[in-house]
Amino acid sequence: MAKLTNEELIEAFKELTIIELSEFVKLFEETFDVTAAAVAVAGPAGGGAGEDAEEEKDSFDVILEAAGDKKIAVIKEVRALTSLGLKEAKDVVDSAPKAVLEGATKDAAEKAKESLEAAGATVTLK
């Protein structure tokens, strides 16, 4: 089997529905005995915290400022990002501005921001 590049993987994930992606994440977690939350919190492997790490911010909060016109799509994205139930995700969207993710890595925060904005939300990173 040919090895896929990161870009090819992302393109493949873009074609999946939220339910299919959720099922993939669960299968990935079971197969590799990890959790997506632990990976996001752990950050890059290896190396201790040095002075360079203190200079650049490595923990970001994704703040949902407004849901926009497509509230249902935004609720679906919040559910996909947080694994919250429908009611909890709706409460997060209804109570904007509200933190969707806290302490996320830079890459995870940027991806979350992109997916929420694609769904029609207004998002900021802090």
Short mmCIF file of N, CA and C in Angstrom, two decimals:
data_model
loop_
_atom_site.label_atom_id
_atom_site.label_comp_id
_atom_site.label_asym_id
_atom_site.label_seq_id
_atom_site.Cartn_x
_atom_site.Cartn_y
_atom_site.Cartn_z
N MET A 1 0.84 -1.17 0.00
CA MET A 1 0.00 0.00 0.00
C MET A 1 0.89 1.24 0.00
N ALA A 2 0.58 2.18 -0.86
CA ALA A 2 1.36 3.41 -0.96
C ALA A 2 1.07 4.29 0.24
N LYS A 3 2.10 4.95 0.72
CA LYS A 3 1.95 5.86 1.86
C LYS A 3 1.33 7.16 1.38
N LEU A 4 0.29 7.62 2.08
CA LEU A 4 -0.39 8.87 1.73
C LEU A 4 0.31 10.04 2.40
N THR A 5 0.36 11.16 1.71
CA THR A 5 0.92 12.36 2.30
C THR A 5 -0.12 12.97 3.23
N ASN A 6 0.31 13.89 4.08
CA ASN A 6 -0.61 14.56 4.99
C ASN A 6 -1.70 15.29 4.20
N GLU A 7 -1.31 15.92 3.09
CA GLU A 7 -2.28 16.65 2.27
C GLU A 7 -3.33 15.70 1.68
N GLU A 8 -2.89 14.51 1.25
CA GLU A 8 -3.84 13.53 0.71
C GLU A 8 -4.79 13.03 1.79
N LEU A 9 -4.27 12.85 2.99
CA LEU A 9 -5.13 12.44 4.10
C LEU A 9 -6.17 13.51 4.42
N ILE A 10 -5.74 14.77 4.47
CA ILE A 10 -6.68 15.86 4.75
C ILE A 10 -7.76 15.92 3.69
N GLU A 11 -7.39 15.78 2.43
CA GLU A 11 -8.38 15.81 1.35
C GLU A 11 -9.37 14.65 1.52
N ALA A 12 -8.88 13.49 1.90
CA ALA A 12 -9.77 12.34 2.13
C ALA A 12 -10.73 12.62 3.28
N PHE A 13 -10.22 13.24 4.37
CA PHE A 13 -11.06 13.55 5.52
C PHE A 13 -12.12 14.59 5.16
N LYS A 14 -11.80 15.51 4.27
CA LYS A 14 -12.77 16.54 3.87
C LYS A 14 -13.98 15.93 3.19
N GLU A 15 -13.82 14.77 2.59
CA GLU A 15 -14.93 14.12 1.88
C GLU A 15 -15.83 13.33 2.82
N LEU A 16 -15.40 13.11 4.06
CA LEU A 16 -16.19 12.35 5.01
C LEU A 16 -17.26 13.21 5.67
N THR A 17 -18.35 12.58 6.04
CA THR A 17 -19.36 13.29 6.84
C THR A 17 -18.86 13.34 8.28
N ILE A 18 -19.50 14.14 9.09
CA ILE A 18 -19.10 14.27 10.49
C ILE A 18 -19.25 12.93 11.20
N ILE A 19 -20.28 12.20 10.89
CA ILE A 19 -20.49 10.89 11.52
C ILE A 19 -19.39 9.93 11.13
N GLU A 20 -19.04 9.90 9.83
CA GLU A 20 -17.96 9.03 9.37
C GLU A 20 -16.64 9.40 10.03
N LEU A 21 -16.39 10.69 10.15
CA LEU A 21 -15.15 11.16 10.78
C LEU A 21 -15.13 10.79 12.26
N SER A 22 -16.26 10.91 12.92
CA SER A 22 -16.36 10.53 14.33
C SER A 22 -16.07 9.04 14.50
N GLU A 23 -16.63 8.22 13.60
CA GLU A 23 -16.38 6.78 13.66
C GLU A 23 -14.91 6.48 13.43
N PHE A 24 -14.28 7.22 12.50
CA PHE A 24 -12.85 7.03 12.24
C PHE A 24 -12.03 7.35 13.49
N VAL A 25 -12.36 8.46 14.14
CA VAL A 25 -11.61 8.85 15.34
C VAL A 25 -11.73 7.77 16.41
N LYS A 26 -12.93 7.24 16.60
CA LYS A 26 -13.11 6.19 17.60
C LYS A 26 -12.29 4.95 17.25
N LEU A 27 -12.30 4.56 15.97
CA LEU A 27 -11.51 3.41 15.53
C LEU A 27 -10.02 3.67 15.70
N PHE A 28 -9.58 4.88 15.38
CA PHE A 28 -8.18 5.26 15.54
C PHE A 28 -7.77 5.15 17.01
N GLU A 29 -8.63 5.68 17.90
CA GLU A 29 -8.35 5.64 19.33
C GLU A 29 -8.24 4.20 19.83
N GLU A 30 -9.15 3.34 19.36
CA GLU A 30 -9.13 1.94 19.78
C GLU A 30 -7.91 1.21 19.23
N THR A 31 -7.58 1.47 17.97
CA THR A 31 -6.48 0.77 17.32
C THR A 31 -5.14 1.11 17.97
N PHE A 32 -4.92 2.39 18.27
CA PHE A 32 -3.64 2.83 18.79
C PHE A 32 -3.66 3.07 20.30
N ASP A 33 -4.77 2.74 20.95
CA ASP A 33 -4.91 2.86 22.40
C ASP A 33 -4.54 4.27 22.88
N VAL A 34 -5.14 5.27 22.22
CA VAL A 34 -4.94 6.68 22.59
C VAL A 34 -6.29 7.36 22.60
N THR A 35 -6.30 8.59 23.11
CA THR A 35 -7.50 9.41 22.99
C THR A 35 -7.12 10.70 22.28
N ALA A 36 -8.02 11.24 21.50
CA ALA A 36 -7.75 12.47 20.77
C ALA A 36 -7.48 13.60 21.75
N ALA A 37 -8.15 13.62 22.88
CA ALA A 37 -7.92 14.67 23.87
C ALA A 37 -6.52 14.59 24.44
N ALA A 38 -6.04 13.38 24.70
CA ALA A 38 -4.70 13.21 25.25
C ALA A 38 -3.64 13.65 24.25
N VAL A 39 -3.85 13.38 22.98
CA VAL A 39 -2.89 13.78 21.95
C VAL A 39 -2.85 15.30 21.85
N ALA A 40 -4.00 15.94 21.89
CA ALA A 40 -4.05 17.40 21.79
C ALA A 40 -3.39 18.06 22.99
N VAL A 41 -3.57 17.51 24.17
CA VAL A 41 -3.01 18.10 25.37
C VAL A 41 -1.52 17.81 25.48
N ALA A 42 -1.10 16.61 25.08
CA ALA A 42 0.30 16.21 25.21
C ALA A 42 1.21 17.04 24.33
N GLY A 43 0.75 17.43 23.17
CA GLY A 43 1.57 18.24 22.27
C GLY A 43 2.66 17.41 21.64
N PRO A 44 3.70 18.05 21.11
CA PRO A 44 4.77 17.32 20.44
C PRO A 44 5.52 16.42 21.41
N ALA A 45 5.96 15.27 20.91
CA ALA A 45 6.66 14.31 21.74
C ALA A 45 8.12 14.71 21.89
N GLY A 46 8.72 14.32 23.02
CA GLY A 46 10.15 14.51 23.23
C GLY A 46 10.50 15.92 23.66
N GLY A 47 11.67 16.04 24.28
CA GLY A 47 12.19 17.36 24.65
C GLY A 47 11.46 17.96 25.83
N GLY A 48 12.22 18.59 26.70
CA GLY A 48 11.64 19.27 27.84
C GLY A 48 11.31 20.70 27.49
N ALA A 49 10.71 21.41 28.41
CA ALA A 49 10.36 22.81 28.17
C ALA A 49 11.62 23.65 28.34
N GLY A 50 12.06 24.25 27.25
CA GLY A 50 13.24 25.10 27.28
C GLY A 50 12.84 26.55 27.17
N GLU A 51 13.83 27.42 27.06
CA GLU A 51 13.53 28.84 26.95
C GLU A 51 12.81 29.16 25.66
N ASP A 52 13.12 28.44 24.56
CA ASP A 52 12.45 28.67 23.28
C ASP A 52 10.96 28.38 23.39
N ALA A 53 10.61 27.37 24.17
CA ALA A 53 9.21 27.01 24.32
C ALA A 53 8.45 28.11 25.05
N GLU A 54 9.12 28.81 25.96
CA GLU A 54 8.46 29.86 26.71
C GLU A 54 8.22 31.10 25.86
N GLU A 55 9.04 31.32 24.85
CA GLU A 55 8.89 32.50 24.02
C GLU A 55 7.67 32.40 23.11
N GLU A 56 7.41 31.23 22.57
CA GLU A 56 6.29 31.06 21.67
C GLU A 56 5.14 30.39 22.41
N LYS A 57 3.96 30.95 22.24
CA LYS A 57 2.78 30.40 22.91
C LYS A 57 2.46 29.04 22.31
N ASP A 58 2.25 28.03 23.15
CA ASP A 58 1.97 26.69 22.65
C ASP A 58 0.61 26.17 23.07
N SER A 59 -0.18 27.00 23.70
CA SER A 59 -1.50 26.61 24.15
C SER A 59 -2.49 27.69 23.75
N PHE A 60 -3.53 27.29 23.04
CA PHE A 60 -4.49 28.25 22.51
C PHE A 60 -5.91 27.88 22.92
N ASP A 61 -6.74 28.91 23.08
CA ASP A 61 -8.16 28.71 23.31
C ASP A 61 -8.89 29.12 22.05
N VAL A 62 -9.83 28.28 21.61
CA VAL A 62 -10.66 28.59 20.45
C VAL A 62 -11.97 29.14 20.98
N ILE A 63 -12.22 30.43 20.70
CA ILE A 63 -13.39 31.12 21.23
C ILE A 63 -14.41 31.32 20.12
N LEU A 64 -15.61 30.79 20.30
CA LEU A 64 -16.72 30.99 19.36
C LEU A 64 -17.35 32.34 19.69
N GLU A 65 -17.19 33.30 18.79
CA GLU A 65 -17.72 34.65 19.01
C GLU A 65 -19.20 34.73 18.62
N ALA A 66 -19.56 34.13 17.48
CA ALA A 66 -20.95 34.15 17.01
C ALA A 66 -21.17 32.97 16.09
N ALA A 67 -22.40 32.44 16.08
CA ALA A 67 -22.72 31.27 15.26
C ALA A 67 -22.97 31.64 13.81
N GLY A 68 -23.40 32.86 13.54
CA GLY A 68 -23.70 33.23 12.16
C GLY A 68 -25.05 32.71 11.72
N ASP A 69 -25.24 32.66 10.41
CA ASP A 69 -26.53 32.26 9.84
C ASP A 69 -26.76 30.76 9.87
N LYS A 70 -25.68 29.98 9.87
CA LYS A 70 -25.79 28.52 9.78
C LYS A 70 -25.56 27.88 11.14
N LYS A 71 -26.46 28.13 12.06
CA LYS A 71 -26.31 27.69 13.45
C LYS A 71 -26.22 26.17 13.55
N ILE A 72 -27.00 25.45 12.77
CA ILE A 72 -27.00 23.98 12.84
C ILE A 72 -25.65 23.42 12.41
N ALA A 73 -25.07 23.99 11.35
CA ALA A 73 -23.75 23.54 10.89
C ALA A 73 -22.69 23.81 11.94
N VAL A 74 -22.80 24.94 12.62
CA VAL A 74 -21.85 25.28 13.67
C VAL A 74 -22.00 24.32 14.85
N ILE A 75 -23.22 23.98 15.21
CA ILE A 75 -23.45 23.01 16.29
C ILE A 75 -22.81 21.67 15.93
N LYS A 76 -22.96 21.24 14.68
CA LYS A 76 -22.36 19.98 14.24
C LYS A 76 -20.84 20.04 14.36
N GLU A 77 -20.24 21.15 13.99
CA GLU A 77 -18.79 21.29 14.09
C GLU A 77 -18.34 21.28 15.55
N VAL A 78 -19.08 21.96 16.41
CA VAL A 78 -18.74 21.97 17.84
C VAL A 78 -18.79 20.55 18.38
N ARG A 79 -19.79 19.79 17.98
CA ARG A 79 -19.90 18.40 18.43
C ARG A 79 -18.72 17.57 17.94
N ALA A 80 -18.33 17.79 16.67
CA ALA A 80 -17.21 17.02 16.10
C ALA A 80 -15.89 17.36 16.80
N LEU A 81 -15.72 18.62 17.17
CA LEU A 81 -14.47 19.05 17.79
C LEU A 81 -14.37 18.66 19.25
N THR A 82 -15.49 18.62 19.94
CA THR A 82 -15.47 18.45 21.39
C THR A 82 -16.02 17.12 21.88
N SER A 83 -16.71 16.40 21.05
CA SER A 83 -17.42 15.17 21.41
C SER A 83 -18.51 15.43 22.46
N LEU A 84 -19.06 16.65 22.46
CA LEU A 84 -20.19 16.97 23.32
C LEU A 84 -21.46 16.38 22.74
N GLY A 85 -22.45 16.23 23.56
CA GLY A 85 -23.75 15.80 23.09
C GLY A 85 -24.46 16.95 22.38
N LEU A 86 -25.58 16.67 21.75
CA LEU A 86 -26.31 17.68 20.99
C LEU A 86 -26.73 18.86 21.87
N LYS A 87 -27.30 18.59 23.02
CA LYS A 87 -27.77 19.66 23.90
C LYS A 87 -26.60 20.52 24.39
N GLU A 88 -25.51 19.87 24.79
CA GLU A 88 -24.35 20.61 25.29
C GLU A 88 -23.73 21.47 24.20
N ALA A 89 -23.62 20.93 22.98
CA ALA A 89 -23.06 21.70 21.86
C ALA A 89 -23.96 22.88 21.53
N LYS A 90 -25.28 22.66 21.57
CA LYS A 90 -26.23 23.76 21.30
C LYS A 90 -26.08 24.83 22.37
N ASP A 91 -25.90 24.44 23.62
CA ASP A 91 -25.72 25.41 24.70
C ASP A 91 -24.46 26.24 24.51
N VAL A 92 -23.38 25.61 24.03
CA VAL A 92 -22.13 26.34 23.76
C VAL A 92 -22.38 27.37 22.67
N VAL A 93 -23.04 26.97 21.59
CA VAL A 93 -23.30 27.88 20.47
C VAL A 93 -24.24 29.01 20.91
N ASP A 94 -25.27 28.67 21.68
CA ASP A 94 -26.22 29.69 22.14
C ASP A 94 -25.60 30.69 23.10
N SER A 95 -24.58 30.27 23.84
CA SER A 95 -23.99 31.15 24.84
C SER A 95 -22.74 31.88 24.33
N ALA A 96 -22.57 31.95 23.02
CA ALA A 96 -21.41 32.64 22.44
C ALA A 96 -21.40 34.09 22.90
N PRO A 97 -20.25 34.69 23.17
CA PRO A 97 -18.90 34.13 23.01
C PRO A 97 -18.57 33.12 24.11
N LYS A 98 -18.02 32.00 23.68
CA LYS A 98 -17.76 30.89 24.58
C LYS A 98 -16.57 30.10 24.05
N ALA A 99 -15.74 29.58 24.95
CA ALA A 99 -14.60 28.75 24.56
C ALA A 99 -15.10 27.39 24.09
N VAL A 100 -14.67 26.99 22.89
CA VAL A 100 -15.01 25.67 22.37
C VAL A 100 -13.91 24.69 22.76
N LEU A 101 -12.65 25.08 22.57
CA LEU A 101 -11.50 24.29 22.98
C LEU A 101 -10.60 25.16 23.85
N GLU A 102 -10.04 24.57 24.88
CA GLU A 102 -9.11 25.29 25.75
C GLU A 102 -7.82 24.51 25.85
N GLY A 103 -6.70 25.21 25.76
CA GLY A 103 -5.40 24.57 25.89
C GLY A 103 -5.01 23.71 24.70
N ALA A 104 -5.54 24.01 23.52
CA ALA A 104 -5.24 23.22 22.33
C ALA A 104 -3.90 23.63 21.75
N THR A 105 -3.29 22.73 21.00
CA THR A 105 -2.05 23.06 20.31
C THR A 105 -2.35 24.05 19.20
N LYS A 106 -1.30 24.68 18.68
CA LYS A 106 -1.48 25.68 17.63
C LYS A 106 -2.17 25.07 16.41
N ASP A 107 -1.69 23.91 15.97
CA ASP A 107 -2.27 23.26 14.79
C ASP A 107 -3.73 22.88 15.02
N ALA A 108 -4.01 22.29 16.18
CA ALA A 108 -5.38 21.88 16.48
C ALA A 108 -6.30 23.10 16.57
N ALA A 109 -5.81 24.18 17.16
CA ALA A 109 -6.61 25.40 17.28
C ALA A 109 -6.89 26.01 15.91
N GLU A 110 -5.88 26.03 15.05
CA GLU A 110 -6.08 26.59 13.71
C GLU A 110 -7.05 25.75 12.89
N LYS A 111 -6.94 24.42 13.00
CA LYS A 111 -7.86 23.54 12.28
C LYS A 111 -9.29 23.71 12.79
N ALA A 112 -9.44 23.84 14.10
CA ALA A 112 -10.76 24.03 14.68
C ALA A 112 -11.34 25.36 14.20
N LYS A 113 -10.51 26.40 14.18
CA LYS A 113 -10.97 27.71 13.72
C LYS A 113 -11.43 27.63 12.27
N GLU A 114 -10.63 26.98 11.42
CA GLU A 114 -10.98 26.85 10.01
C GLU A 114 -12.30 26.10 9.83
N SER A 115 -12.48 25.00 10.55
CA SER A 115 -13.70 24.21 10.39
C SER A 115 -14.93 24.96 10.89
N LEU A 116 -14.79 25.69 11.99
CA LEU A 116 -15.91 26.48 12.50
C LEU A 116 -16.25 27.64 11.57
N GLU A 117 -15.22 28.29 11.03
CA GLU A 117 -15.46 29.39 10.09
C GLU A 117 -16.09 28.87 8.80
N ALA A 118 -15.68 27.69 8.36
CA ALA A 118 -16.27 27.09 7.16
C ALA A 118 -17.76 26.80 7.38
N ALA A 119 -18.14 26.53 8.63
CA ALA A 119 -19.54 26.27 8.96
C ALA A 119 -20.32 27.57 9.12
N GLY A 120 -19.63 28.72 9.12
CA GLY A 120 -20.33 30.00 9.19
C GLY A 120 -20.15 30.77 10.49
N ALA A 121 -19.31 30.26 11.40
CA ALA A 121 -19.13 30.90 12.70
C ALA A 121 -18.04 31.98 12.65
N THR A 122 -18.08 32.86 13.63
CA THR A 122 -17.01 33.83 13.84
C THR A 122 -16.19 33.32 15.02
N VAL A 123 -14.87 33.15 14.80
CA VAL A 123 -14.01 32.51 15.80
C VAL A 123 -12.74 33.32 16.01
N THR A 124 -12.24 33.34 17.25
CA THR A 124 -10.96 33.96 17.54
C THR A 124 -10.10 32.96 18.32
N LEU A 125 -8.78 33.10 18.21
CA LEU A 125 -7.83 32.29 18.97
C LEU A 125 -7.19 33.18 20.02
N LYS A 126 -7.09 32.67 21.22
CA LYS A 126 -6.43 33.43 22.30
C LYS A 126 -5.40 32.58 22.95
#
